[in-house]
Short mmCIF file of C-alpha atoms in Angstrom, two decimals:
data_model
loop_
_atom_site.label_atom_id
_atom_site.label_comp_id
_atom_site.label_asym_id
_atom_site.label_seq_id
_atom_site.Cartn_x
_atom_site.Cartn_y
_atom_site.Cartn_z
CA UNK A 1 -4.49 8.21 24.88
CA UNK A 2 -5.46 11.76 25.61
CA UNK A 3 -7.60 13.96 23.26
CA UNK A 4 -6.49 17.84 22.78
CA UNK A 5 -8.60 20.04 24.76
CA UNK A 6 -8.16 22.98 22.28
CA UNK A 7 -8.07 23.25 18.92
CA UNK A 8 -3.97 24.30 18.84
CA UNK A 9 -3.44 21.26 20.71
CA UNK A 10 -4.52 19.27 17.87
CA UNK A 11 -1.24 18.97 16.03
CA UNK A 12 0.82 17.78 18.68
CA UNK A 13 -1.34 15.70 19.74
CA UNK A 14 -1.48 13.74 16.80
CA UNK A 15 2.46 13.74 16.11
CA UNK A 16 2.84 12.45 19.58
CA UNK A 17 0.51 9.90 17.96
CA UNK A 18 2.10 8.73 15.02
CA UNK A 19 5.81 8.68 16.86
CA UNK A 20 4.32 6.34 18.68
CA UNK A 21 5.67 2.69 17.55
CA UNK A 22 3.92 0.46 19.98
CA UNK A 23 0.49 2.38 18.46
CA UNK A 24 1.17 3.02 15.26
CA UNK A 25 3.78 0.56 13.73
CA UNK A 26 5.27 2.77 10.34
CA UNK A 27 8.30 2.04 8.43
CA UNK A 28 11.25 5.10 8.68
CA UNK A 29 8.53 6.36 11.85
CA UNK A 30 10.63 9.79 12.91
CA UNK A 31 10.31 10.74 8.41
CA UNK A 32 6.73 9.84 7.86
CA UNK A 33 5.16 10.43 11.72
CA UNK A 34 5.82 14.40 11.13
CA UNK A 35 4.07 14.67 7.65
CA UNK A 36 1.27 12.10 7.93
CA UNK A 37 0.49 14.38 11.65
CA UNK A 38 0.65 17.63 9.33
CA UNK A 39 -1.30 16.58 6.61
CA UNK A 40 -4.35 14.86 9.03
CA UNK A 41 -3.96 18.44 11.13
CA UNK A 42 -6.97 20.48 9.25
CA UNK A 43 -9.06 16.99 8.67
CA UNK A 44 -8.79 16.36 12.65
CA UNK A 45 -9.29 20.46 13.68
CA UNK A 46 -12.44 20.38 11.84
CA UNK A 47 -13.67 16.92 13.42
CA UNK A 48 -12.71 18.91 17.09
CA UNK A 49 -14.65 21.78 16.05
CA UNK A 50 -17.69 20.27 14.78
CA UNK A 51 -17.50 18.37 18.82
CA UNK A 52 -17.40 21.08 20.52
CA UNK A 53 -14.19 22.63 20.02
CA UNK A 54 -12.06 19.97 21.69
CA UNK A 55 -11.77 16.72 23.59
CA UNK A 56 -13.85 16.42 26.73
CA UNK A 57 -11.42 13.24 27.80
CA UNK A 58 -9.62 15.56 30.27
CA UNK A 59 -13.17 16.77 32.07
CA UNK A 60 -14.64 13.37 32.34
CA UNK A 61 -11.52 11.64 33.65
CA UNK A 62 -10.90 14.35 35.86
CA UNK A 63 -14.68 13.99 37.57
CA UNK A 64 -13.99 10.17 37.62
CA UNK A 65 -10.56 9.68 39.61
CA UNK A 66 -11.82 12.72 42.21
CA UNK A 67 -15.40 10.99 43.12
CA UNK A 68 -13.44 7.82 43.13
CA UNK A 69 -11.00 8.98 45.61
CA UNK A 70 -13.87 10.87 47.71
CA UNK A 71 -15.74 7.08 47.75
CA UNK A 72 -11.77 5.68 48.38
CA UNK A 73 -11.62 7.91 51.41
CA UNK A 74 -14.29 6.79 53.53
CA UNK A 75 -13.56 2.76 51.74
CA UNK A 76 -10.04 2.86 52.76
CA UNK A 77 -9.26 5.31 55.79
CA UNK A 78 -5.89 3.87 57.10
CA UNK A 79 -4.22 4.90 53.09
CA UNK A 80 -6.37 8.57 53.00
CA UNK A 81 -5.94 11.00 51.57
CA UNK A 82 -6.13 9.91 47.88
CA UNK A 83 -5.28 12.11 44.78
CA UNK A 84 -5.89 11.00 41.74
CA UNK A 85 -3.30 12.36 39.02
CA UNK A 86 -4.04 11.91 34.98
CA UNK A 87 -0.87 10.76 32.44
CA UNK A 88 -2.09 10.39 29.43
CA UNK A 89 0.09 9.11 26.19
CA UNK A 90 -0.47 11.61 23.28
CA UNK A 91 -2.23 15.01 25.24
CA UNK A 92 -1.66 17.07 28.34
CA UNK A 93 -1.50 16.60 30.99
CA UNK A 94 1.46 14.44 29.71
CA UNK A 95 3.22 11.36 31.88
CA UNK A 96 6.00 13.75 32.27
CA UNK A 97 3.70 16.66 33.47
CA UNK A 98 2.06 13.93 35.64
CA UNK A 99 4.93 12.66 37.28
CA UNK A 100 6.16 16.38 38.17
CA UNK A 101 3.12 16.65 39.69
CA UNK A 102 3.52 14.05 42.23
CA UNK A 103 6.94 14.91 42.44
CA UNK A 104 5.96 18.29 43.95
CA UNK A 105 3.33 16.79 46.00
CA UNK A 106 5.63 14.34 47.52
CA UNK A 107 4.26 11.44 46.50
CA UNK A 108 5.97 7.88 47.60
CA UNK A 109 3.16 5.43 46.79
CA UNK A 110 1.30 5.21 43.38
CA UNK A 111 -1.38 2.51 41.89
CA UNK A 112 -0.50 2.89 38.12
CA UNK A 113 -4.55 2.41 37.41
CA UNK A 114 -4.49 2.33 33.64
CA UNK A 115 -8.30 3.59 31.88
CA UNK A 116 -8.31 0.92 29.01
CA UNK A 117 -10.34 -2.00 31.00
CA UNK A 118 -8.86 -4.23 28.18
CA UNK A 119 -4.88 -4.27 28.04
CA UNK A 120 -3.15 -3.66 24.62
CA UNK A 121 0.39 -3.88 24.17
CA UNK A 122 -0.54 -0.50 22.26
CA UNK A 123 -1.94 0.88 24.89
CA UNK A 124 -1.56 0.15 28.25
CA UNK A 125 1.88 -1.16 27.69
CA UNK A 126 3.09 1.95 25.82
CA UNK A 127 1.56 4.18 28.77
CA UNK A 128 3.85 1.47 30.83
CA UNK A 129 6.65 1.71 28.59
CA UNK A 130 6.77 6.02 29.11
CA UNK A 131 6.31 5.59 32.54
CA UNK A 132 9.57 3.38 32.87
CA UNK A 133 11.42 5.51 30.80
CA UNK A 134 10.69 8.75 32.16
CA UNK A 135 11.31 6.89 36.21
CA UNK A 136 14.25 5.94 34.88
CA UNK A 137 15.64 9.17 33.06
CA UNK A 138 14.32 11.64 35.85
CA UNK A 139 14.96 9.61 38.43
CA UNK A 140 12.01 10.15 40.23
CA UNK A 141 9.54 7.28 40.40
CA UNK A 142 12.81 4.74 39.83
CA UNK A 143 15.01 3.38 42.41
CA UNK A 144 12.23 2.99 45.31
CA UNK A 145 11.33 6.53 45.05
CA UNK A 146 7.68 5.87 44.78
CA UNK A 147 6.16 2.47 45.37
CA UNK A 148 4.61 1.48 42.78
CA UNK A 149 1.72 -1.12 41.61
CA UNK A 150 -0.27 -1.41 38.23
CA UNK A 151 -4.00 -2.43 38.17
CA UNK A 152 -3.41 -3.02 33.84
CA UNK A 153 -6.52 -4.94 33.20
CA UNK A 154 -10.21 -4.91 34.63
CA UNK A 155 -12.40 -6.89 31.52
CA UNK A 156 -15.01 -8.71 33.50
CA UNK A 157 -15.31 -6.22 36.80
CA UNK A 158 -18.54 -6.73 37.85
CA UNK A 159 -19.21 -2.88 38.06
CA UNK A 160 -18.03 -2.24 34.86
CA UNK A 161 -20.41 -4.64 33.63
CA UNK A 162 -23.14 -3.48 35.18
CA UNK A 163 -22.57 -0.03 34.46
CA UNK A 164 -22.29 -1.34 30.64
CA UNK A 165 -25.21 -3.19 31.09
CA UNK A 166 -27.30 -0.65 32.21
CA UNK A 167 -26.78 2.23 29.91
CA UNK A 168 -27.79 -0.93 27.12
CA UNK A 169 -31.13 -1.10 28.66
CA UNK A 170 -31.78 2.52 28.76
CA UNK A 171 -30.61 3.13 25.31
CA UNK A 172 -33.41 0.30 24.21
CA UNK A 173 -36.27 2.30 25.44
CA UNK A 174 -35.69 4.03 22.73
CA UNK A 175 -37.32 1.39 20.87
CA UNK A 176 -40.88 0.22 20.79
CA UNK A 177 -41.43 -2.95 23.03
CA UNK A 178 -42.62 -5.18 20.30
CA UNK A 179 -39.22 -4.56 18.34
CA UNK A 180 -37.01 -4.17 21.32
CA UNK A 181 -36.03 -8.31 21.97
CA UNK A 182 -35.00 -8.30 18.06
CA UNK A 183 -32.76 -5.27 18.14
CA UNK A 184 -28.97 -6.04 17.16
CA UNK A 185 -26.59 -4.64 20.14
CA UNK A 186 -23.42 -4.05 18.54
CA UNK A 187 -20.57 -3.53 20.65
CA UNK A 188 -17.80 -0.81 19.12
CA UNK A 189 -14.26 -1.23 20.18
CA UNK A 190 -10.86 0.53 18.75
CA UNK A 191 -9.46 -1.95 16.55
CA UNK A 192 -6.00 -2.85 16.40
CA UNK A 193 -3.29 -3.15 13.10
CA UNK A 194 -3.91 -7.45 12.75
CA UNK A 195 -0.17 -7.49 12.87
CA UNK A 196 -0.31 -6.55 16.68
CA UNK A 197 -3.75 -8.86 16.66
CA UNK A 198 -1.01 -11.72 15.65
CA UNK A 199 1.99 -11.08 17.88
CA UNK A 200 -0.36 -12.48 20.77
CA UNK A 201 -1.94 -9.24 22.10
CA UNK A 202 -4.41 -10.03 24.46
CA UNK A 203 -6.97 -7.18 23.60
CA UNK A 204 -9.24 -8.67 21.15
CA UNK A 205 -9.81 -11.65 23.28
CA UNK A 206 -10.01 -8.68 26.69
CA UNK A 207 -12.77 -7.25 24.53
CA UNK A 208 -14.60 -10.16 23.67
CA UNK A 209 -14.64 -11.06 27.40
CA UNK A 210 -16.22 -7.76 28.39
CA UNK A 211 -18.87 -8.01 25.34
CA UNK A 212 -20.09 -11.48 26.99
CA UNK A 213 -19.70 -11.07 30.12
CA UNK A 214 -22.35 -7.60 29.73
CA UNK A 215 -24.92 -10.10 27.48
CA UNK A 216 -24.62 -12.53 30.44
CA UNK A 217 -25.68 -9.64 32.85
CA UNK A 218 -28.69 -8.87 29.86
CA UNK A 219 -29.18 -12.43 30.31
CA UNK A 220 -28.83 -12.71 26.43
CA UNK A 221 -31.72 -10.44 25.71
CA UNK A 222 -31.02 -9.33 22.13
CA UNK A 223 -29.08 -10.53 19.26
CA UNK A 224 -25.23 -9.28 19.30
CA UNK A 225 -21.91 -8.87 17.39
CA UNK A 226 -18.39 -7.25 18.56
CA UNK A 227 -16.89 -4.72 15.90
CA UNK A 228 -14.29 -2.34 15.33
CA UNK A 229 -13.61 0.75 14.31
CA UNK A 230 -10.91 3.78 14.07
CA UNK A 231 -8.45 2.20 11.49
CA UNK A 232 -5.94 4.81 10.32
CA UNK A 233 -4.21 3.67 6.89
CA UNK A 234 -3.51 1.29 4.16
CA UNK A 235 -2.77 -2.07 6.63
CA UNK A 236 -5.18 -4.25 7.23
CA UNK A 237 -6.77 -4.11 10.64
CA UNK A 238 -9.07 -6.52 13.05
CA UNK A 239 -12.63 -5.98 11.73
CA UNK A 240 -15.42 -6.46 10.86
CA UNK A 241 -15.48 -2.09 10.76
CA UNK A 242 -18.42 -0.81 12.63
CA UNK A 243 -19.47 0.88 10.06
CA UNK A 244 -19.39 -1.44 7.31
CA UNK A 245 -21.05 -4.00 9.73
CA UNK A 246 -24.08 -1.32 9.79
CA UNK A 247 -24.78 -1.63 6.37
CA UNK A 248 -24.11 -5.53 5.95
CA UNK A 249 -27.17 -5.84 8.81
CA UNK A 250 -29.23 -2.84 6.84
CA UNK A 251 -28.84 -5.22 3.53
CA UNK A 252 -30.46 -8.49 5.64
CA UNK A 253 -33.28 -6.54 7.11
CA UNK A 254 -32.02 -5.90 10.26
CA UNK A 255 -32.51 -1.82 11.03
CA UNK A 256 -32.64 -1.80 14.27
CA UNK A 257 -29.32 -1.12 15.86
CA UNK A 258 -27.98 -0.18 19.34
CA UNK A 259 -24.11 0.64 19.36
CA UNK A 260 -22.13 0.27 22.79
CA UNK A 261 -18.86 1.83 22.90
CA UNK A 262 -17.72 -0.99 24.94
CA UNK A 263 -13.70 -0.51 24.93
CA UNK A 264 -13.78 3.36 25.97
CA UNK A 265 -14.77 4.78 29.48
CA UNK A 266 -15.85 8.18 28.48
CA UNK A 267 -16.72 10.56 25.35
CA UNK A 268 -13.94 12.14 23.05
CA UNK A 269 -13.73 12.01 19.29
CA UNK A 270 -14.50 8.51 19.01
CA UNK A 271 -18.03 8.42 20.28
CA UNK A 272 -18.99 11.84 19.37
CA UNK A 273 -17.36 12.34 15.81
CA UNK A 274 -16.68 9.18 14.13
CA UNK A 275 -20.12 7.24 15.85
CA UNK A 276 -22.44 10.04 16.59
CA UNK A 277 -21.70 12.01 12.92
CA UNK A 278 -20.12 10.10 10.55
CA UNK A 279 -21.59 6.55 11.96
CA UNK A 280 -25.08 8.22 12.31
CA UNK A 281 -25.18 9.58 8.96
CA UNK A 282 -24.65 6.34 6.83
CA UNK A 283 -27.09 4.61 9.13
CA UNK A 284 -29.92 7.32 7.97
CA UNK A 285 -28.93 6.97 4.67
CA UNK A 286 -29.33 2.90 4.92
CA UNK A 287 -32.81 3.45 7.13
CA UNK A 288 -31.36 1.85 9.97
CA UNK A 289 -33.00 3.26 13.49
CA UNK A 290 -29.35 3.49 14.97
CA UNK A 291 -28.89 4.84 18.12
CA UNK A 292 -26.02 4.59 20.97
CA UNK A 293 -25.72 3.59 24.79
CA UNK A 294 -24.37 6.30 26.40
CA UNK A 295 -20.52 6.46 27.70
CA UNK A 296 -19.92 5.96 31.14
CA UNK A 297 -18.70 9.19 31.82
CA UNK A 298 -20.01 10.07 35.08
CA UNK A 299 -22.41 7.48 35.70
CA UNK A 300 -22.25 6.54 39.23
CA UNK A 301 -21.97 2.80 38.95
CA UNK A 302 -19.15 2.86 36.71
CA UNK A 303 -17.10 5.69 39.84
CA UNK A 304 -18.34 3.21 42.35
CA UNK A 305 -16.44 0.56 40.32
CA UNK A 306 -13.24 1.64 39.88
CA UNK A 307 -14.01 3.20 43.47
CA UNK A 308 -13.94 -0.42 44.64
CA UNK A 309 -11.57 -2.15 42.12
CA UNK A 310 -8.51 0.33 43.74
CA UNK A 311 -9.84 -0.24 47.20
CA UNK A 312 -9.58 -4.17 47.04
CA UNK A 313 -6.20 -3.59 45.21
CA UNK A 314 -4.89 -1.41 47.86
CA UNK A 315 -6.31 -3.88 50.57
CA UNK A 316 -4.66 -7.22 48.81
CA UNK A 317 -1.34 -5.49 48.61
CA UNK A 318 -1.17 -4.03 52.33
CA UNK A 319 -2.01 -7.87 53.02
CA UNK A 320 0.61 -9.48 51.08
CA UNK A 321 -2.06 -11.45 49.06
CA UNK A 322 -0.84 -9.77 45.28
CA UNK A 323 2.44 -8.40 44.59
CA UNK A 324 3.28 -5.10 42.22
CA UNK A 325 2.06 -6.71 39.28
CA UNK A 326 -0.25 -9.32 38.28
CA UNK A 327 1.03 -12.64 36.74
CA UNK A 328 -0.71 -11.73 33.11
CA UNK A 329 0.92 -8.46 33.31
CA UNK A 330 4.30 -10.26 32.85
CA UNK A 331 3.84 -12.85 30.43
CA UNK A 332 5.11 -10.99 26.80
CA UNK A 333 3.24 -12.08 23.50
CA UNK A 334 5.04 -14.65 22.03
CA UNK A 335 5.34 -12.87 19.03
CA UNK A 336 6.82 -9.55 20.94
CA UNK A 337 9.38 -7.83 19.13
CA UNK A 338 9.24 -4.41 21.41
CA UNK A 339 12.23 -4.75 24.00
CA UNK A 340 10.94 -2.24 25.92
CA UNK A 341 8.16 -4.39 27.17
CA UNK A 342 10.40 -6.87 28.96
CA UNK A 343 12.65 -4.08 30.84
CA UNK A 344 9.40 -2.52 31.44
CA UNK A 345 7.67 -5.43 32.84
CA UNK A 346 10.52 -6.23 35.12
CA UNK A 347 10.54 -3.15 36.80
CA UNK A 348 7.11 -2.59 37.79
CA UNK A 349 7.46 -6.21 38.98
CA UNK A 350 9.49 -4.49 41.58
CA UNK A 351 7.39 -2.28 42.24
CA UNK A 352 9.28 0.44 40.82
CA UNK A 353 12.68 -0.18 43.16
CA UNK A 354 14.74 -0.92 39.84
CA UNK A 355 16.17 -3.29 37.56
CA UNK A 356 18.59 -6.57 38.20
CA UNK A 357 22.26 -5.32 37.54
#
């Protein structure tokens, strides 16, 4: 998604936001998108001030695609030099700005590598969606002008994993040994409006896979539960809510907490505002000893992941073993009603050359 880097930035950033259908489903969108974005405005400046004055998003994915490409270099000589360029959905550096980018660099091959590990129709496939529409109004990046090919899901890497996995086991140091086995591990994940849930997204189920597949690495070590948080509005969303899950545990006894941000790669307002302030402070007030594995950020495993995760993709494709797309990447929800998906879908299944007539 993005996160403003500035203060200004803040109120475009969230009317990009709320325009956003495949995010944000709202009845008569282009009326209320405007004045929900200006009445959050001064709520969400403050939140951005009291981090720091802004999203770091932009710093930390920056850090992340160049040491991946310096690790891609030496991985993958015969396709150096790499560059890695940032899109991101509701902040700048924008797809458009993105795209321009490459355009000036004359770029002709691209690995559309989204930064959600779990794929959301709200997500990934909106990022997808702008991309195709921006190829196809342009012109560049449509019609064979870049090749293109979309790594749109990584849930069970095994370096994600362990990177996951290990910032769990320093973040229970924290705790005495003869209360660290019994502390809860509760995995924090953006939740989703349940009517996207129930369309057949795959995230929840993405997530879920990621959550076991790190307690599998921790060989089960603690007692854990998956829950959600960042709803915006009245409709009902997939929960349990983190936070509310915090105080169901403080009511049983159980005050020992570890939260993993387990759906988000690096810092920005979720991790810093809404779990390290507003999270933190109900936990005091309950007496729960809450504290929170770190993002991955820069952590070394986690670049030497994705590091790898490109380099096999690029490998696979040179060889002819994977195609543009994978198969899961084309299979709609059953209950899609987004068109946009299916046009979408078919044209980075041609790796960007363009659609049937």
């Amino acid at each position: 998604m993005g996160g403003p880097s500035t203060i200004p930035e803040v109120h475009d950033f969230l009317s990009r936001l709320f325009h956003d259908h495949d995010l944000i489903p709202l009845p008569f969108q282009s009326v209320l998108a405007p004045v929900i974005a200006k009445r959050r405005t001064p709520q969400i400046e403050k939140q951005y001030t009291d981090i720091g004055g802004g999203s770091p998003i932009l710093k930390w994915t920056k850090i992340q695609g160049e040491e991946m490409c310096k690790l891609l270099d030496e991985l993958n000589p015969e396709t150096a030099p790499h560059k890695p360029y940032v899109a991101f959905r509701y902040a700048k550096p924008l797809t458009e700005d993105c795209l321009e980018e490459m355009q000036k660099d004359g770029v002709t091959r691209a690995i559309a590598f989204t930064q959600y590990p779990q794929y959301s129709c709200s997500t990934t496939g909106s990022s997808l969606n702008e991309l195709f529409r921006l190829a196809r109004k342009d012109g560049y990046g449509d019609k064979g002008s870049v090749e293109w090919s979309v790594l749109d899901r990584w849930p069970t890497n095994e370096g994600l994993v362990e990177a996951f996995a290990h910032n769990v086991k320093t973040a229970l140091q924290q705790y005495p040994e003869e209360r660290r086995k019994d502390v809860v591990i509760m995995f924090s994940a953006h939740s989703l409006p349940l009517e996207i849930v129930n369309r057949g997204d795959p995230y929840t189920a993405e997530v879920a896979a990621t959550v076991h597949a790190v307690m599998t690495k921790l060989n089960f070590s603690n007692p854990y539960r998956l829950t959600w948080q960042s709803k915006v509005g009245p409709k009902a969303w997939q929960g349990p809510q983190t936070a509310s899950a915090i105080e169901g545990f403080a009511k049983i006894g159980k005050k020992d907490i570890c939260l993993v941000p387990i759906a988000f790669t690096s810092d920005h307002i979720e991790t810093l505002y809404e779990l390290d302030i507003e999270v933190q402070e109900e936990a005091e007030k309950l007496g729960v000893h809450l504290t929170r594995a770190s993002s991955l950020n820069d952590s070394p495993i986690f670049i030497r992941a994705i590091a790898d995760l490109v380099s096999n993709h690029l490998k696979d494709f040179q060889q002819g073993k994977i195609g543009p797309t994978g198969q899961q990447l084309l299979l709609r929800c059953p209950g899609c009603t987004n068109p946009k998906c299916g046009k979408t879908k078919e044209w980075l299944s041609t790796g960007g050359v363009g659609l049937a007539a």
